[in-house]
């Protein structure tokens, strides 16, 4: 159950590295003062965290996921190093964090399966106040508009024939899946087939 007052948005995305570069570029064009935080595995403090100028750089530095602070250009936490190439930060604190999680290709009993990543954000309206809530809503809309510009709808079907819409897939990932017939998953044991696109919607939860 979603906590009371939580404003969340999440979209499953299947992507390859070239798709991730395009997604990151489109989001950075929409929110040019924002940088991406790398994310390293292991305990907090084991690795230095940086603010990078691009999603591609953050993923290369950290691994499978990266984070974008909102509002645009918000001050990074004190223990985060801001790279010189990143636009100057404002003196306002961040109120929300957008997560980009990369897809991955995994091996299991079905052979190679393509697991979705995601673009996701959450904040609590009662904690940020109405003005900041409105700003976060507007900037989140810009980020998701950029995601739509960089990807295409991914309408998928379950093994039982149930159609599931509201997901996205990068152009390179779409070519891979359609040419190989690779099964898709959003995690767990569920296996999906890519079907003809019918919708461009996203999953919203009270935002």
mmCIF file of C-alpha atoms in Angstrom:
data_model
loop_
_atom_site.group_PDB
_atom_site.id
_atom_site.type_symbol
_atom_site.label_atom_id
_atom_site.label_comp_id
_atom_site.label_asym_id
_atom_site.label_seq_id
_atom_site.Cartn_x
_atom_site.Cartn_y
_atom_site.Cartn_z
ATOM 1 C CA UNK A 1 0.000 0.000 0.000
ATOM 2 C CA UNK A 2 1.273 3.467 -0.922
ATOM 3 C CA UNK A 3 1.927 5.623 2.182
ATOM 4 C CA UNK A 4 -0.585 8.423 2.776
ATOM 5 C CA UNK A 5 0.446 11.633 1.017
ATOM 6 C CA UNK A 6 2.958 9.865 -1.219
ATOM 7 C CA UNK A 7 3.189 11.075 -4.793
ATOM 8 C CA UNK A 8 4.782 8.419 -6.953
ATOM 9 C CA UNK A 9 5.249 7.733 -10.629
ATOM 10 C CA UNK A 10 6.974 4.724 -12.174
ATOM 11 C CA UNK A 11 7.335 3.360 -15.677
ATOM 12 C CA UNK A 12 8.945 0.052 -16.612
ATOM 13 C CA UNK A 13 11.496 0.506 -19.405
ATOM 14 C CA UNK A 14 13.383 -2.042 -21.503
ATOM 15 C CA UNK A 15 16.537 -0.444 -22.865
ATOM 16 C CA UNK A 16 20.012 -1.110 -24.210
ATOM 17 C CA UNK A 17 23.006 1.187 -23.579
ATOM 18 C CA UNK A 18 22.354 3.243 -26.718
ATOM 19 C CA UNK A 19 18.763 3.730 -25.571
ATOM 20 C CA UNK A 20 19.957 4.810 -22.130
ATOM 21 C CA UNK A 21 22.212 7.426 -23.714
ATOM 22 C CA UNK A 22 19.262 8.854 -25.642
ATOM 23 C CA UNK A 23 16.953 8.791 -22.607
ATOM 24 C CA UNK A 24 19.549 10.568 -20.497
ATOM 25 C CA UNK A 25 20.194 13.152 -23.199
ATOM 26 C CA UNK A 26 16.491 13.928 -23.603
ATOM 27 C CA UNK A 27 15.993 14.311 -19.838
ATOM 28 C CA UNK A 28 19.063 16.538 -19.559
ATOM 29 C CA UNK A 29 17.726 18.694 -22.398
ATOM 30 C CA UNK A 30 14.416 19.034 -20.544
ATOM 31 C CA UNK A 31 16.110 19.755 -17.177
ATOM 32 C CA UNK A 32 19.491 21.232 -18.167
ATOM 33 C CA UNK A 33 20.575 22.321 -14.668
ATOM 34 C CA UNK A 34 20.234 18.835 -13.203
ATOM 35 C CA UNK A 35 23.049 16.316 -12.961
ATOM 36 C CA UNK A 36 22.996 12.556 -12.363
ATOM 37 C CA UNK A 37 24.316 10.909 -9.200
ATOM 38 C CA UNK A 38 26.205 7.661 -9.616
ATOM 39 C CA UNK A 39 25.258 4.731 -7.364
ATOM 40 C CA UNK A 40 27.841 2.222 -6.192
ATOM 41 C CA UNK A 41 27.169 -1.221 -4.727
ATOM 42 C CA UNK A 42 28.179 -1.903 -1.170
ATOM 43 C CA UNK A 43 27.859 -0.027 2.126
ATOM 44 C CA UNK A 44 27.371 3.744 2.142
ATOM 45 C CA UNK A 45 30.703 5.521 2.204
ATOM 46 C CA UNK A 46 32.623 2.694 0.528
ATOM 47 C CA UNK A 47 32.825 4.678 -2.717
ATOM 48 C CA UNK A 48 32.757 8.390 -3.478
ATOM 49 C CA UNK A 49 29.451 9.464 -5.039
ATOM 50 C CA UNK A 50 29.579 12.114 -7.766
ATOM 51 C CA UNK A 51 27.168 14.371 -9.614
ATOM 52 C CA UNK A 52 27.795 13.774 -13.316
ATOM 53 C CA UNK A 53 26.704 15.856 -16.280
ATOM 54 C CA UNK A 54 25.041 12.900 -18.039
ATOM 55 C CA UNK A 55 23.235 9.661 -17.284
ATOM 56 C CA UNK A 56 25.790 7.802 -19.376
ATOM 57 C CA UNK A 57 28.676 9.064 -17.217
ATOM 58 C CA UNK A 58 26.838 8.255 -13.986
ATOM 59 C CA UNK A 59 26.112 4.692 -15.099
ATOM 60 C CA UNK A 60 29.700 4.215 -16.256
ATOM 61 C CA UNK A 61 30.940 5.382 -12.860
ATOM 62 C CA UNK A 62 28.476 3.589 -10.626
ATOM 63 C CA UNK A 63 26.690 0.682 -12.211
ATOM 64 C CA UNK A 64 23.096 -0.259 -12.948
ATOM 65 C CA UNK A 65 21.285 2.789 -11.560
ATOM 66 C CA UNK A 66 21.632 6.554 -11.293
ATOM 67 C CA UNK A 67 19.653 9.319 -9.613
ATOM 68 C CA UNK A 68 18.473 12.803 -10.589
ATOM 69 C CA UNK A 69 17.766 15.337 -7.825
ATOM 70 C CA UNK A 70 14.634 17.486 -7.982
ATOM 71 C CA UNK A 71 13.940 20.374 -8.122
ATOM 72 C CA UNK A 72 16.215 21.006 -11.068
ATOM 73 C CA UNK A 73 19.698 22.029 -9.967
ATOM 74 C CA UNK A 74 19.074 21.270 -6.294
ATOM 75 C CA UNK A 75 22.069 21.178 -3.981
ATOM 76 C CA UNK A 76 23.712 17.776 -3.694
ATOM 77 C CA UNK A 77 24.216 16.145 -0.268
ATOM 78 C CA UNK A 78 27.410 17.230 1.510
ATOM 79 C CA UNK A 79 29.171 13.912 0.935
ATOM 80 C CA UNK A 80 28.599 14.001 -2.848
ATOM 81 C CA UNK A 81 31.343 15.384 -5.105
ATOM 82 C CA UNK A 82 30.103 17.661 -7.909
ATOM 83 C CA UNK A 83 32.194 17.255 -11.052
ATOM 84 C CA UNK A 84 33.514 20.488 -12.541
ATOM 85 C CA UNK A 85 31.609 19.994 -15.829
ATOM 86 C CA UNK A 86 28.226 19.991 -14.076
ATOM 87 C CA UNK A 87 26.162 23.191 -14.084
ATOM 88 C CA UNK A 88 26.425 25.205 -10.836
ATOM 89 C CA UNK A 89 24.062 23.986 -8.113
ATOM 90 C CA UNK A 90 21.498 26.178 -6.403
ATOM 91 C CA UNK A 91 21.359 26.577 -2.626
ATOM 92 C CA UNK A 92 17.977 24.825 -2.347
ATOM 93 C CA UNK A 93 17.783 21.304 -1.000
ATOM 94 C CA UNK A 94 16.379 18.421 -3.009
ATOM 95 C CA UNK A 95 12.849 17.225 -2.306
ATOM 96 C CA UNK A 96 12.633 14.224 -4.625
ATOM 97 C CA UNK A 97 14.954 11.799 -6.380
ATOM 98 C CA UNK A 98 14.300 10.334 -9.810
ATOM 99 C CA UNK A 99 15.722 6.829 -10.188
ATOM 100 C CA UNK A 100 16.830 5.417 -13.527
ATOM 101 C CA UNK A 101 17.413 1.669 -13.317
ATOM 102 C CA UNK A 102 18.954 -0.081 -16.312
ATOM 103 C CA UNK A 103 17.462 -3.162 -17.901
ATOM 104 C CA UNK A 104 19.458 -6.361 -17.856
ATOM 105 C CA UNK A 105 19.610 -9.610 -19.799
ATOM 106 C CA UNK A 106 19.523 -12.658 -17.549
ATOM 107 C CA UNK A 107 19.770 -16.403 -18.094
ATOM 108 C CA UNK A 108 17.242 -18.826 -16.624
ATOM 109 C CA UNK A 109 15.359 -21.995 -17.576
ATOM 110 C CA UNK A 110 13.640 -20.082 -20.406
ATOM 111 C CA UNK A 111 16.986 -19.075 -21.890
ATOM 112 C CA UNK A 112 17.931 -15.410 -22.104
ATOM 113 C CA UNK A 113 15.264 -13.094 -20.675
ATOM 114 C CA UNK A 114 15.165 -9.298 -20.812
ATOM 115 C CA UNK A 115 14.342 -7.749 -17.419
ATOM 116 C CA UNK A 116 12.922 -4.227 -17.375
ATOM 117 C CA UNK A 117 14.522 -1.279 -15.685
ATOM 118 C CA UNK A 118 12.466 1.755 -14.728
ATOM 119 C CA UNK A 119 12.143 5.472 -14.325
ATOM 120 C CA UNK A 120 10.632 6.249 -10.922
ATOM 121 C CA UNK A 121 10.130 9.116 -8.490
ATOM 122 C CA UNK A 122 8.453 9.647 -5.110
ATOM 123 C CA UNK A 123 7.901 12.453 -2.645
ATOM 124 C CA UNK A 124 5.478 13.304 0.153
ATOM 125 C CA UNK A 125 3.259 16.301 -0.480
ATOM 126 C CA UNK A 126 2.782 17.188 3.183
ATOM 127 C CA UNK A 127 6.568 17.352 3.643
ATOM 128 C CA UNK A 128 7.342 19.633 0.681
ATOM 129 C CA UNK A 129 4.359 22.031 0.777
ATOM 130 C CA UNK A 130 2.043 23.083 -2.075
ATOM 131 C CA UNK A 131 4.467 25.286 -4.036
ATOM 132 C CA UNK A 132 7.281 22.741 -4.073
ATOM 133 C CA UNK A 133 4.765 19.977 -4.831
ATOM 134 C CA UNK A 134 3.605 21.909 -7.901
ATOM 135 C CA UNK A 135 7.197 22.436 -9.048
ATOM 136 C CA UNK A 136 8.060 18.760 -8.590
ATOM 137 C CA UNK A 137 4.941 17.766 -10.515
ATOM 138 C CA UNK A 138 5.884 20.032 -13.423
ATOM 139 C CA UNK A 139 9.483 18.840 -13.541
ATOM 140 C CA UNK A 140 8.456 15.206 -13.273
ATOM 141 C CA UNK A 141 6.146 15.726 -16.235
ATOM 142 C CA UNK A 142 9.089 17.111 -18.220
ATOM 143 C CA UNK A 143 11.236 14.074 -17.362
ATOM 144 C CA UNK A 144 8.523 11.646 -18.440
ATOM 145 C CA UNK A 145 7.828 13.607 -21.614
ATOM 146 C CA UNK A 146 11.532 13.214 -22.390
ATOM 147 C CA UNK A 147 11.288 9.475 -21.701
ATOM 148 C CA UNK A 148 8.397 9.192 -24.155
ATOM 149 C CA UNK A 149 10.374 11.120 -26.784
ATOM 150 C CA UNK A 150 13.312 8.708 -26.460
ATOM 151 C CA UNK A 151 11.344 5.428 -26.425
ATOM 152 C CA UNK A 152 8.231 3.806 -27.861
ATOM 153 C CA UNK A 153 5.236 2.117 -26.211
ATOM 154 C CA UNK A 154 5.842 -1.466 -25.079
ATOM 155 C CA UNK A 155 2.538 -3.305 -25.051
ATOM 156 C CA UNK A 156 3.210 -6.790 -23.724
ATOM 157 C CA UNK A 157 1.218 -9.976 -23.235
ATOM 158 C CA UNK A 158 1.400 -12.522 -20.451
ATOM 159 C CA UNK A 159 1.497 -16.267 -21.074
ATOM 160 C CA UNK A 160 -2.275 -16.246 -20.443
ATOM 161 C CA UNK A 161 -2.837 -13.648 -23.179
ATOM 162 C CA UNK A 162 -3.433 -10.696 -20.840
ATOM 163 C CA UNK A 163 -2.401 -7.408 -22.467
ATOM 164 C CA UNK A 164 -0.359 -5.040 -20.273
ATOM 165 C CA UNK A 165 0.235 -1.488 -21.499
ATOM 166 C CA UNK A 166 1.896 1.620 -20.066
ATOM 167 C CA UNK A 167 5.479 0.353 -20.398
ATOM 168 C CA UNK A 168 8.220 1.754 -22.651
ATOM 169 C CA UNK A 169 10.964 0.235 -24.763
ATOM 170 C CA UNK A 170 13.994 1.825 -26.415
ATOM 171 C CA UNK A 171 14.394 1.620 -30.168
ATOM 172 C CA UNK A 172 17.503 -0.565 -30.004
ATOM 173 C CA UNK A 173 15.876 -2.811 -27.396
ATOM 174 C CA UNK A 174 12.764 -3.099 -29.573
ATOM 175 C CA UNK A 175 14.882 -4.204 -32.534
ATOM 176 C CA UNK A 176 16.640 -6.787 -30.365
ATOM 177 C CA UNK A 177 13.424 -8.242 -28.955
ATOM 178 C CA UNK A 178 11.539 -8.367 -32.250
ATOM 179 C CA UNK A 179 14.451 -9.950 -34.116
ATOM 180 C CA UNK A 180 15.265 -12.519 -31.427
ATOM 181 C CA UNK A 181 11.853 -13.276 -29.940
ATOM 182 C CA UNK A 182 13.397 -12.797 -26.500
ATOM 183 C CA UNK A 183 10.986 -13.074 -23.578
ATOM 184 C CA UNK A 184 10.510 -10.070 -21.306
ATOM 185 C CA UNK A 185 10.020 -9.794 -17.570
ATOM 186 C CA UNK A 186 9.346 -7.069 -15.021
ATOM 187 C CA UNK A 187 11.022 -9.276 -12.407
ATOM 188 C CA UNK A 188 10.201 -12.548 -10.700
ATOM 189 C CA UNK A 189 8.860 -15.528 -12.626
ATOM 190 C CA UNK A 190 6.504 -13.586 -14.908
ATOM 191 C CA UNK A 191 7.313 -13.942 -18.621
ATOM 192 C CA UNK A 192 5.938 -11.597 -21.260
ATOM 193 C CA UNK A 193 5.839 -11.311 -25.045
ATOM 194 C CA UNK A 194 6.137 -8.011 -26.890
ATOM 195 C CA UNK A 195 2.878 -7.220 -28.683
ATOM 196 C CA UNK A 196 1.726 -4.439 -30.971
ATOM 197 C CA UNK A 197 1.713 -1.063 -29.209
ATOM 198 C CA UNK A 198 -1.739 0.260 -28.330
ATOM 199 C CA UNK A 199 -1.107 2.929 -25.691
ATOM 200 C CA UNK A 200 1.370 5.599 -24.640
ATOM 201 C CA UNK A 201 0.165 5.820 -21.054
ATOM 202 C CA UNK A 202 2.254 5.610 -17.917
ATOM 203 C CA UNK A 203 1.551 4.337 -14.428
ATOM 204 C CA UNK A 204 0.663 7.190 -12.047
ATOM 205 C CA UNK A 205 -0.137 6.927 -8.360
ATOM 206 C CA UNK A 206 -1.884 10.060 -7.113
ATOM 207 C CA UNK A 207 0.529 12.430 -8.862
#
